[in-house]
Amino acid sequence: MPITPFTDKLPTVFSLLFLTQILVACGGSSGGSDSAVGSPAPGSDDEPIAEDAAFNTAVGFNVVREPGARLPVTETDPEITEAEFALGLPEPIVQVPDGVDTSTNTAPFFENLQNLTVNAGDIVEVVYLPRDGEGELPGMFPEKLPQGSTFDDNFDGSKTFRWQPLQMDVGILKFTVTALDPANSLYRTSQPILIKVELPADLSTIPNVAPTLDEVIPHTVKVNDPVVFELKGIDLNGTVPTLEIPELPAGATFNQHPRFEEVFVLKFTPASVGELSFDVLARDSVDNTLTSVESVSLTVLAEDAFERPGLALKTLGANRNVKMGFAALQSFYHRPDGAIYASTAAREYDIVTPENSMKMDYLNPEPGRYQFAATDNLVAFANANDMTVHGHPLVWYRQLPEWVASSAVSTRETHMREYITRVMGRYADSVPIWDVVNEPINSDGTLRESVWFEAMGAGYIDIAMQHARDQSAEATLLINEFDIGFAGPKFDGLLTLIDGLQARGVPLDGIGFQLHLFTSYDQFEELRANFAAVASRNLDIYITELDVSLSGGAGTAEQAEVYRQIVDICLQQERCRAIQTWGLTDQYSFRSIFDPLLFDRAYQAKPAYSSVQEALAGQ
Ligand code: XIL
């Protein structure tokens, strides 16, 4: 699909041009914009197609995939321009924590650093020796080491960065080292250097290195469940390695991915319990004698290892008129443990939110280009398991595609309306609940500046809610917000917003309380009062993104107690309709370092699971 930038000056000419290009590119798809400044609607070339079962673990529903060979758009660091490089060494960034007197304690610093221009194949060595005005020796750490580089201690206060950039690294890279003040480690100086990597005239001077396998994390699966591994080869010379498995597990298939040539997919069904491991060999495509081998391992547990006493959460929830749910990891059926992920979710839950696949940057990464497969699959999974799908989010200030973030202000209302129309339209029969506006409020209670606010002012919320209602008379329409589980200006701001919307007759059915908490959370009475304030406005309450991160040395027992109280408060509030955790297992939580969920990395129920069960059962 062609990408044509829209400008304020030439809307008609551009959209006409665009339409012709689309028709040519799609061979007469239904694509076309419903406004002079709009972006093309999805066409038939955006329609997902069936995926071969060899590539996924799905049981009970059929997986579809994106049709074309186009790569997904992923977030990348902003490019550094030649002009920025020419400005010389970037200024250091100094962080001064409260209580530091900079007149008596000067910030740590580096000397003798400069930007570098090197050829691919050269070996770069930079010695970092941080200094401190008070004569002590500062500590230091690198920010993001480029692939294949090292940062080694010289045991004299200095460290050496060593890197041999290759073809993949051509361009300008920023490498940052942070020095820590010896008296206060939060007093820091971050010093970037820019490294420009060019191709040498004689390409044969660049060494050909052995390819490697991209990192594979440990997984736990259930015996007799299908397992898939998406294995990705990496060659820093920029070529595509071939992957081989010398001893394929019994009955396994091993196929190159239909869209990503560097990915190979292994599928097999482990038939016995235990630790399983196999070698994967990556072979260079230029010199086929150049290889590397890495071992991939897997823990296979017996069926009864996943049995849990008591009734499923959804059964207990149904008795109390509350839906129980989770946010689904995008494409869980492409993960090694996808089958146990799916069966755990299907047993426990009757409502699900896509964690990422309905966000605008993913769903509509470029004008006229849509990626529906992940959401279509989630809907199919939900239908196969009697789950309600909770759509999330239609209008948000984050995870926006670049084309929207940089669009002309005058076009944004059209983009917002089109997006709502298209997404709600496609999922009209499958998604009855929507987070229409996500996170609109600042911590001081004012409305957040966003691309939408910038274009439409406060009215963007009215427009979005009304437009969503125009798409569906029956859907439940929510505003979803974080940090509203306690009293304060943010919650007051939410009430002001609600009161204004209601006074203006703007449709709103409920509030989503995210509730990303820590074990130190204890504002239960404030939460109860906030629920009551929302309910008194004739609105429903959805707990949309509950998780309780372990903090301050607390353990899973304290975590269980916070979960219990939250469930109790929901049950005591008759307008509380659903409790959804943000994720299913600590393995894939967006806060996985804090183990915040009900299931651990091996899909074992944690104490919090039992406390939620007990609370739902009224015990
Ligand atoms: C998070 C996802 O969990 C991450 O995987 C993603 O990288 C960023 O977004 N509030 C929201 C959610 O409304 O959409 C966010 O989800 C978490 C905070």
XYZ file of C-alpha atoms and ligand atoms in Angstrom:
637
model
C 0.000 0.000 0.000
C 1.507 3.384 -0.937
C 2.016 5.970 1.762
C 1.144 9.466 0.748
C 1.536 12.278 3.233
C -1.475 14.519 3.580
C -0.961 18.222 3.960
C -3.343 20.978 4.873
C -2.785 22.680 1.578
C -3.682 19.987 -0.886
C -6.318 17.780 0.673
C -8.476 17.175 -2.372
C -5.708 16.592 -4.826
C -3.951 14.228 -2.482
C -6.967 12.186 -1.574
C -7.921 11.799 -5.206
C -4.405 10.747 -6.032
C -4.428 8.408 -3.125
C -7.680 6.799 -4.108
C -6.367 6.086 -7.588
C -3.210 4.549 -6.171
C -5.211 2.362 -3.826
C -7.443 1.164 -6.609
C -4.407 0.323 -8.694
C -2.568 -1.304 -5.801
C -5.518 -3.338 -4.568
C -6.953 -4.244 -7.914
C -10.229 -2.511 -7.102
C -10.587 -3.009 -3.378
C -13.368 -1.334 -1.498
C -10.791 1.125 -0.117
C -11.581 4.791 -0.149
C -11.776 7.640 2.276
C -15.051 8.929 3.628
C -13.694 12.432 3.971
C -11.457 14.741 2.022
C -8.804 14.552 4.735
C -9.349 10.968 5.799
C -7.178 7.924 5.439
C -8.246 5.003 3.257
C -10.521 2.348 4.701
C -9.243 -1.199 5.008
C -9.342 -2.982 1.684
C -9.595 -6.627 0.733
C -5.803 -6.808 0.843
C -5.985 -6.187 4.596
C -8.195 -9.235 5.136
C -6.399 -11.917 7.159
C -6.047 -15.381 5.627
C -5.972 -18.852 7.212
C -2.717 -19.865 8.871
C -1.291 -23.359 8.554
C -1.728 -25.143 11.902
C 2.005 -25.985 11.836
C 2.636 -22.432 13.027
C 0.484 -22.214 16.169
C -0.786 -24.019 19.246
C -4.464 -23.110 18.856
C -6.995 -25.695 19.984
C -10.699 -25.162 19.296
C -10.358 -22.224 16.911
C -8.596 -21.533 13.613
C -5.825 -18.977 13.487
C -5.624 -16.400 10.711
C -2.591 -14.355 9.749
C -1.841 -11.108 7.966
C -2.050 -11.664 4.232
C 0.952 -9.893 2.736
C 4.678 -10.140 3.173
C 4.790 -6.718 4.807
C 6.725 -6.418 8.011
C 4.959 -5.224 11.107
C 5.859 -1.686 12.058
C 7.854 -1.789 15.277
C 8.935 1.064 17.477
C 12.481 2.123 16.695
C 14.675 4.766 18.235
C 14.413 8.066 16.380
C 17.048 8.355 13.688
C 20.065 10.550 14.378
C 20.715 12.885 11.472
C 24.015 13.885 9.855
C 23.317 17.422 11.072
C 23.121 16.264 14.692
C 26.313 14.288 14.222
C 28.069 17.351 12.837
C 27.223 19.298 16.022
C 29.815 17.217 17.874
C 29.677 15.410 21.190
C 26.158 15.685 22.696
C 25.866 17.621 25.967
C 25.946 15.429 29.074
C 22.658 15.107 30.983
C 23.035 15.681 34.719
C 20.395 14.419 37.175
C 20.475 16.226 40.514
C 18.365 14.579 43.230
C 16.795 16.598 46.046
C 19.193 17.536 48.811
C 22.390 17.723 46.752
C 24.306 20.986 47.116
C 25.959 21.377 43.720
C 28.260 24.109 45.030
C 30.005 21.691 47.375
C 29.488 18.452 45.428
C 30.099 18.742 41.699
C 28.572 16.271 39.270
C 30.700 13.366 38.003
C 31.982 13.827 34.441
C 33.969 12.189 31.643
C 36.981 13.659 29.832
C 38.403 13.156 26.350
C 35.331 11.629 24.729
C 34.388 12.391 21.149
C 32.055 11.254 18.405
C 33.547 8.617 16.135
C 33.376 7.760 12.444
C 34.340 4.182 11.684
C 34.015 1.594 8.960
C 31.984 -1.571 9.336
C 34.551 -4.206 10.310
C 36.721 -1.786 12.335
C 37.205 -2.440 16.012
C 36.053 0.456 18.161
C 37.589 0.856 21.608
C 36.624 3.662 23.961
C 38.020 3.920 27.480
C 35.643 5.508 29.992
C 37.226 7.001 33.096
C 34.669 8.973 35.109
C 35.941 11.823 37.311
C 34.580 13.525 40.350
C 35.427 17.053 41.551
C 35.921 15.741 45.068
C 38.567 13.281 43.930
C 36.587 10.088 44.557
C 36.016 7.432 41.921
C 32.515 7.398 40.408
C 30.800 4.170 39.362
C 29.287 3.845 35.877
C 27.058 1.753 33.652
C 26.322 1.675 29.897
C 22.773 2.319 28.700
C 22.155 -0.070 25.824
C 25.110 -2.084 24.606
C 25.007 -2.563 20.827
C 24.671 -6.208 19.865
C 28.039 -7.985 20.021
C 29.785 -5.264 22.044
C 31.337 -5.517 25.523
C 31.943 -3.067 28.369
C 34.750 -4.508 30.483
C 36.207 -3.450 33.807
C 39.930 -2.548 33.670
C 40.097 -2.672 37.496
C 41.623 0.792 37.678
C 38.380 2.786 37.782
C 38.034 2.709 33.987
C 36.021 0.484 31.684
C 36.493 -0.196 27.999
C 33.745 -0.304 25.410
C 34.744 -2.679 22.575
C 32.688 -3.174 19.461
C 33.126 -4.399 15.945
C 30.213 -2.922 14.020
C 29.181 -4.856 10.922
C 26.894 -4.277 7.946
C 23.765 -4.306 10.162
C 25.143 -1.359 12.141
C 25.658 1.082 9.263
C 24.158 4.426 10.307
C 24.543 6.701 13.317
C 24.195 5.174 16.765
C 24.052 6.854 20.156
C 25.913 5.095 22.960
C 25.484 6.437 26.493
C 27.426 5.776 29.683
C 26.178 7.117 33.020
C 28.552 8.017 35.861
C 27.309 7.857 39.471
C 28.463 10.321 42.105
C 30.376 8.417 44.815
C 28.547 10.282 47.605
C 25.029 9.869 46.150
C 24.366 7.301 43.444
C 21.232 9.133 42.284
C 23.381 12.140 41.370
C 24.324 11.143 37.834
C 25.833 12.324 34.599
C 24.867 10.563 31.381
C 27.297 11.175 28.548
C 26.301 10.051 25.054
C 28.717 9.676 22.170
C 27.615 9.280 18.559
C 29.233 6.605 16.431
C 28.836 6.821 12.678
C 29.362 3.470 10.943
C 30.047 3.584 7.191
C 30.605 0.872 4.601
C 34.273 0.631 3.598
C 35.163 0.869 -0.110
C 36.471 -2.693 0.020
C 33.668 -4.812 1.450
C 35.957 -7.825 1.745
C 37.625 -6.133 4.736
C 34.477 -6.799 6.795
C 34.759 -10.145 8.568
C 31.942 -12.619 8.081
C 30.781 -13.633 11.571
C 28.823 -16.715 12.530
C 25.070 -16.176 12.851
C 23.372 -16.714 16.198
C 19.943 -17.576 17.533
C 17.819 -14.787 19.006
C 17.241 -15.228 22.746
C 14.754 -17.922 23.762
C 13.410 -17.624 27.324
C 12.567 -20.657 29.515
C 9.012 -21.990 29.292
C 6.818 -24.477 31.102
C 4.249 -26.505 29.158
C 1.782 -29.321 29.756
C 2.492 -32.832 28.515
C 0.601 -33.756 25.319
C -0.058 -30.104 24.499
C 1.167 -28.770 21.149
C 4.266 -26.587 21.471
C 5.601 -24.109 18.911
C 8.892 -22.294 18.984
C 9.404 -19.307 16.726
C 13.198 -19.397 16.343
C 14.881 -16.390 14.803
C 18.348 -16.359 13.312
C 20.481 -13.229 13.549
C 23.441 -12.411 11.333
C 25.128 -9.087 12.023
C 26.458 -9.131 8.453
C 22.895 -8.457 7.389
C 22.322 -11.764 5.621
C 19.669 -14.316 6.556
C 20.971 -17.500 8.199
C 19.355 -20.897 7.813
C 18.283 -22.696 10.983
C 18.579 -26.438 11.384
C 17.672 -28.817 14.207
C 19.997 -31.825 13.900
C 17.817 -34.026 16.109
C 14.219 -33.020 15.655
C 11.909 -34.026 18.538
C 9.658 -36.968 17.627
C 6.836 -36.050 15.254
C 8.079 -32.469 14.927
C 7.667 -30.176 11.940
C 10.170 -27.407 11.241
C 9.144 -24.789 8.672
C 10.315 -21.406 7.550
C 7.823 -18.717 8.551
C 5.601 -17.733 5.621
C 6.237 -14.012 6.101
C 9.491 -13.557 8.019
C 12.331 -15.395 6.281
C 14.665 -15.240 9.292
C 12.101 -17.075 11.464
C 11.679 -20.853 11.526
C 8.838 -22.508 13.405
C 9.233 -25.785 15.261
C 6.044 -27.579 16.237
C 5.807 -30.797 18.223
C 3.904 -32.391 21.085
C 5.981 -33.561 24.037
C 4.658 -36.965 25.123
C 6.546 -37.309 28.382
C 7.194 -35.284 31.471
C 10.623 -33.812 32.265
C 13.235 -31.330 31.162
C 13.568 -31.325 27.406
C 16.312 -29.698 25.381
C 17.428 -29.660 21.768
C 20.171 -27.971 19.773
C 19.480 -25.396 17.100
C 22.167 -24.714 14.521
C 22.367 -21.367 12.714
C 24.200 -21.582 9.354
C 25.669 -18.597 7.540
C 24.164 -18.003 4.113
C 27.446 -16.811 2.525
C 29.847 -19.350 4.028
C 27.933 -22.512 4.844
C 30.764 -23.856 6.994
C 30.216 -20.976 9.413
C 27.754 -22.084 12.092
C 26.868 -21.704 15.735
C 24.813 -23.976 17.960
C 22.527 -23.046 20.807
C 20.485 -25.224 23.065
C 16.793 -24.556 23.706
C 15.109 -26.057 26.743
C 11.619 -26.576 28.029
C 10.019 -27.892 31.225
C 7.199 -30.370 30.562
C 4.838 -30.924 33.510
C 2.161 -33.563 34.010
C -1.496 -32.711 33.561
C -2.226 -32.847 37.282
C 0.454 -30.224 37.948
C -2.053 -27.697 36.605
C -5.083 -28.897 38.543
C -6.463 -26.409 41.037
C -8.832 -27.025 43.913
C -12.131 -25.195 44.055
C -14.337 -23.609 41.441
C -13.069 -21.556 38.511
C -13.024 -17.797 39.019
C -15.651 -17.244 36.323
C -18.017 -19.696 37.996
C -17.592 -18.039 41.366
C -17.900 -14.612 39.718
C -21.109 -15.575 37.908
C -22.661 -16.474 41.273
C -21.945 -12.912 42.369
C -22.909 -11.231 39.097
C -19.363 -10.152 38.285
C -17.409 -11.161 35.194
C -13.865 -12.353 35.767
C -11.244 -11.700 33.141
C -7.745 -10.898 31.956
C -5.831 -9.026 29.269
C -4.654 -11.420 26.574
C -1.067 -11.468 25.419
C -0.995 -10.709 21.721
C -0.651 -13.903 19.662
C -0.321 -16.195 22.683
C -0.925 -19.113 20.299
C 2.485 -18.399 18.728
C 4.281 -18.893 22.054
C 5.728 -22.218 23.160
C 3.332 -22.302 26.128
C 0.341 -21.057 24.107
C -1.741 -24.165 24.814
C -1.492 -23.999 28.589
C -1.971 -20.231 28.354
C -5.226 -20.778 26.447
C -6.558 -23.586 28.619
C -5.786 -21.715 31.843
C -7.601 -18.654 30.514
C -10.539 -20.665 29.185
C -11.018 -22.481 32.474
C -10.943 -19.372 34.640
C -12.291 -16.408 32.744
C -15.375 -15.155 30.926
C -14.161 -11.739 29.776
C -10.980 -10.773 27.923
C -9.301 -7.550 26.745
C -6.632 -7.529 24.035
C -3.501 -6.221 25.767
C -2.078 -4.606 22.629
C -3.632 -5.808 19.386
C -6.422 -3.199 19.266
C -4.119 -0.254 19.838
C -4.007 2.160 16.953
C -0.273 1.817 16.243
C -0.742 -1.904 15.760
C -4.143 -2.022 14.119
C -3.592 0.848 11.682
C 0.190 1.394 11.393
C 0.027 3.301 8.125
C -2.798 5.150 6.354
C -4.926 2.558 4.648
C -3.064 -0.386 6.148
C -4.746 -2.505 8.832
C -3.548 -5.522 10.831
C -6.644 -7.342 12.037
C -5.374 -10.918 12.392
C -4.374 -10.746 16.078
C -7.723 -9.288 17.139
C -9.701 -11.607 14.848
C -7.917 -14.528 16.509
C -8.674 -13.263 19.983
C -12.334 -12.904 19.055
C -12.349 -16.476 17.666
C -10.714 -17.751 20.858
C -13.224 -15.836 22.994
C -16.178 -17.145 20.972
C -14.906 -20.715 21.237
C -14.735 -20.323 25.016
C -17.822 -18.229 25.782
C -15.870 -15.148 26.744
C -16.961 -11.555 26.294
C -14.433 -9.359 24.481
C -13.726 -5.946 26.026
C -12.320 -3.591 23.350
C -9.351 -1.432 24.332
C -8.717 1.436 23.600
C -10.289 3.471 20.804
C -8.875 6.901 21.689
C -5.600 7.148 23.602
C -2.619 9.460 23.641
C -0.073 6.615 23.540
C 0.706 3.768 21.123
C -0.318 5.939 18.217
C 0.995 5.301 14.717
C 3.569 7.818 13.567
C 1.293 8.938 10.724
C -1.351 10.059 13.230
C 1.091 11.557 15.732
C 2.552 13.740 12.993
C -0.694 14.419 11.122
C -1.979 17.937 10.499
C -4.084 19.105 13.433
C -7.003 19.852 11.110
C -7.205 16.205 9.984
C -7.214 14.533 13.387
C -10.909 14.619 14.145
C -11.467 12.771 10.890
C -8.793 10.206 11.785
C -10.358 9.664 15.201
C -13.867 9.269 13.817
C -12.740 6.973 11.014
C -10.840 4.776 13.396
C -13.818 4.445 15.745
C -16.153 3.728 12.832
C -13.916 1.094 11.289
C -12.909 -0.728 14.448
C -16.353 -0.709 16.062
C -17.843 -1.607 12.702
C -15.625 -4.624 12.161
C -16.181 -5.953 15.673
C -19.812 -4.853 16.069
C -21.062 -8.396 16.646
C -18.180 -9.537 18.801
C -17.238 -6.683 21.138
C -20.013 -5.319 23.398
C -17.825 -3.224 25.754
C -15.348 -0.517 24.737
C -12.780 1.659 26.458
C -13.635 4.574 24.199
C -11.307 7.122 25.800
C -8.260 5.930 27.720
C -6.310 7.946 30.299
C -7.639 11.446 29.547
C -6.751 13.025 32.898
C -3.512 14.411 34.364
C -2.503 13.736 37.964
C -3.621 17.269 38.899
C -7.113 16.616 37.537
C -6.797 18.701 34.362
C -7.234 17.150 30.933
C -4.142 15.654 29.390
C -2.573 17.348 26.384
C -2.620 14.796 23.576
C -2.767 14.746 19.802
C -6.544 14.624 20.209
C -6.760 17.413 22.775
C -4.462 19.545 20.650
C -6.810 19.171 17.684
C -10.245 19.371 19.305
C -9.723 20.697 22.818
C -11.683 19.170 25.703
C -14.485 18.421 23.235
C -12.586 15.468 21.784
C -14.015 13.323 24.587
C -17.595 14.389 23.792
C -17.007 13.743 20.102
C -15.451 10.319 20.698
C -18.163 9.136 23.091
C -20.984 10.380 20.858
C -19.381 8.937 17.746
C -18.996 5.570 19.469
C -22.676 5.671 20.469
C -23.605 6.462 16.867
C -21.863 3.226 15.832
C -23.689 1.127 18.404
C -26.783 1.899 20.420
C -26.220 -1.097 22.703
C -22.488 -1.186 23.361
C -21.233 -0.334 26.843
C -19.035 2.751 26.486
C -16.367 3.470 29.078
C -13.708 5.965 30.003
C -10.715 4.072 31.406
C -8.213 5.707 33.759
C -5.279 4.928 36.072
C -4.443 6.318 39.536
C -8.110 6.699 40.448
C -8.056 4.028 43.153
C -7.537 6.700 45.803
C -8.805 10.184 46.661
C -7.170 13.283 45.265
C -7.182 15.810 42.445
C -7.071 13.189 39.707
C -10.224 11.454 40.871
C -11.878 14.854 41.465
C -10.962 15.753 37.888
C -12.634 12.556 36.702
C -15.847 13.464 38.544
C -15.763 16.946 37.017
C -15.348 15.377 33.597
C -18.233 12.940 34.196
C -20.517 15.694 35.480
C -19.765 17.831 32.436
C -20.395 14.970 30.017
C -23.663 14.070 31.719
C -24.827 17.696 31.806
C -24.191 17.901 28.065
C -25.993 14.622 27.434
C -22.862 12.858 26.170
C -23.180 9.058 26.211
C -21.170 7.305 28.949
C -22.025 3.966 30.561
C -19.228 3.417 32.998
C -15.724 3.982 34.254
C -12.809 1.605 33.894
C -10.605 1.600 36.992
C -7.199 0.319 35.872
C -5.802 -0.428 39.371
C -2.131 -1.065 38.664
C -1.229 -1.356 42.361
C 1.689 -2.247 44.601
C 1.526 -4.459 47.699
C 1.923 -1.260 49.746
C -1.513 -0.097 48.530
C -3.869 0.492 51.466
C -6.344 3.155 50.346
C -9.223 0.691 50.344
C -11.718 3.065 51.925
C -10.907 5.698 49.312
C -11.456 3.144 46.556
C -14.801 2.191 48.087
C -15.785 5.877 48.191
C -14.631 6.430 44.595
C -16.729 3.474 43.427
C -19.717 4.910 45.303
C -19.214 8.339 43.725
C -19.172 6.797 40.242
C -22.161 4.540 40.987
C -24.151 7.495 42.334
C -23.810 9.027 38.885
C -25.658 6.042 37.455
C -22.519 4.549 35.923
C -21.127 1.022 35.925
C -17.712 0.173 37.310
C -15.251 -2.085 35.541
C -11.956 -3.054 37.136
C -10.040 -3.200 33.902
C -6.318 -3.641 34.561
C -5.795 -5.013 38.042
C -2.326 -6.115 39.052
C -0.496 -5.943 42.371
C 3.267 -5.598 42.064
C 5.455 -6.982 44.828
C 7.220 -4.043 46.450
C 9.290 -3.189 49.494
C 10.187 -6.771 50.303
C 6.516 -7.864 50.499
C 5.681 -11.428 49.492
C 2.853 -13.278 47.822
C 0.819 -13.369 51.069
C 0.606 -9.554 51.209
C -0.178 -9.543 47.503
C -3.025 -12.012 48.089
C -4.453 -9.740 50.772
C -4.577 -6.707 48.442
C -6.336 -8.800 45.788
C -8.827 -10.063 48.374
C -9.743 -6.561 49.495
C -10.178 -5.285 45.941
C -12.514 -8.184 45.112
C -14.473 -7.577 48.324
C -14.920 -3.894 47.519
C -16.126 -4.736 44.020
C -18.613 -7.290 45.379
C -19.950 -4.800 47.905
C -20.669 -2.300 45.113
C -23.573 -3.450 43.010
C -22.533 -1.407 39.975
C -19.181 -3.243 39.821
C -19.522 -5.462 36.748
C -16.137 -7.071 36.088
C -12.693 -7.704 37.509
C -9.940 -8.150 34.963
C -6.250 -8.620 35.686
C -3.760 -7.006 33.287
C -2.295 -10.204 31.939
C -2.645 -13.865 32.829
C 0.754 -15.014 34.073
C 3.824 -13.315 35.541
C 5.708 -14.816 32.580
C 4.248 -12.189 30.261
C 3.079 -9.376 32.544
C 4.085 -5.888 31.417
C 5.354 -5.585 34.989
C 6.798 -9.097 35.106
C 9.787 -8.035 37.221
C 7.289 -7.430 40.054
C 5.396 -10.737 39.648
C 2.029 -8.968 39.940
C -0.507 -11.557 38.714
C -2.500 -14.567 39.939
C -0.474 -17.195 38.050
C 3.294 -17.619 38.181
C 5.594 -18.269 35.228
C 4.799 -21.989 35.284
C 1.017 -21.363 35.336
C 0.791 -22.332 38.986
C -1.888 -20.539 41.011
C -0.351 -18.153 43.548
C -1.800 -17.364 46.991
C -3.585 -14.420 45.369
C -5.544 -16.841 43.189
C -6.909 -18.594 46.268
C -7.699 -15.327 47.994
C -9.683 -14.162 44.952
C -11.520 -17.496 44.969
C -12.302 -17.127 48.667
C -13.450 -13.536 48.316
C -15.753 -14.483 45.435
C -17.128 -17.363 47.489
C -17.805 -14.952 50.347
C -15.340 -16.694 52.668
C 0.556 -1.759 28.166
C 0.846 -3.177 27.712
O 0.601 -4.057 28.787
C 2.270 -3.289 27.242
O 2.512 -4.569 26.682
C 2.556 -2.215 26.202
O 3.923 -2.257 25.847
C 2.216 -0.843 26.751
O 0.869 -0.827 27.173
N -2.621 1.353 30.691
C -3.287 0.857 29.602
C -2.740 -0.307 28.886
O -4.391 1.320 29.296
O -3.067 -0.307 27.526
C -1.251 -0.436 29.047
O -0.826 -1.645 28.449
C -0.892 -0.392 30.513
C -1.314 0.916 31.135
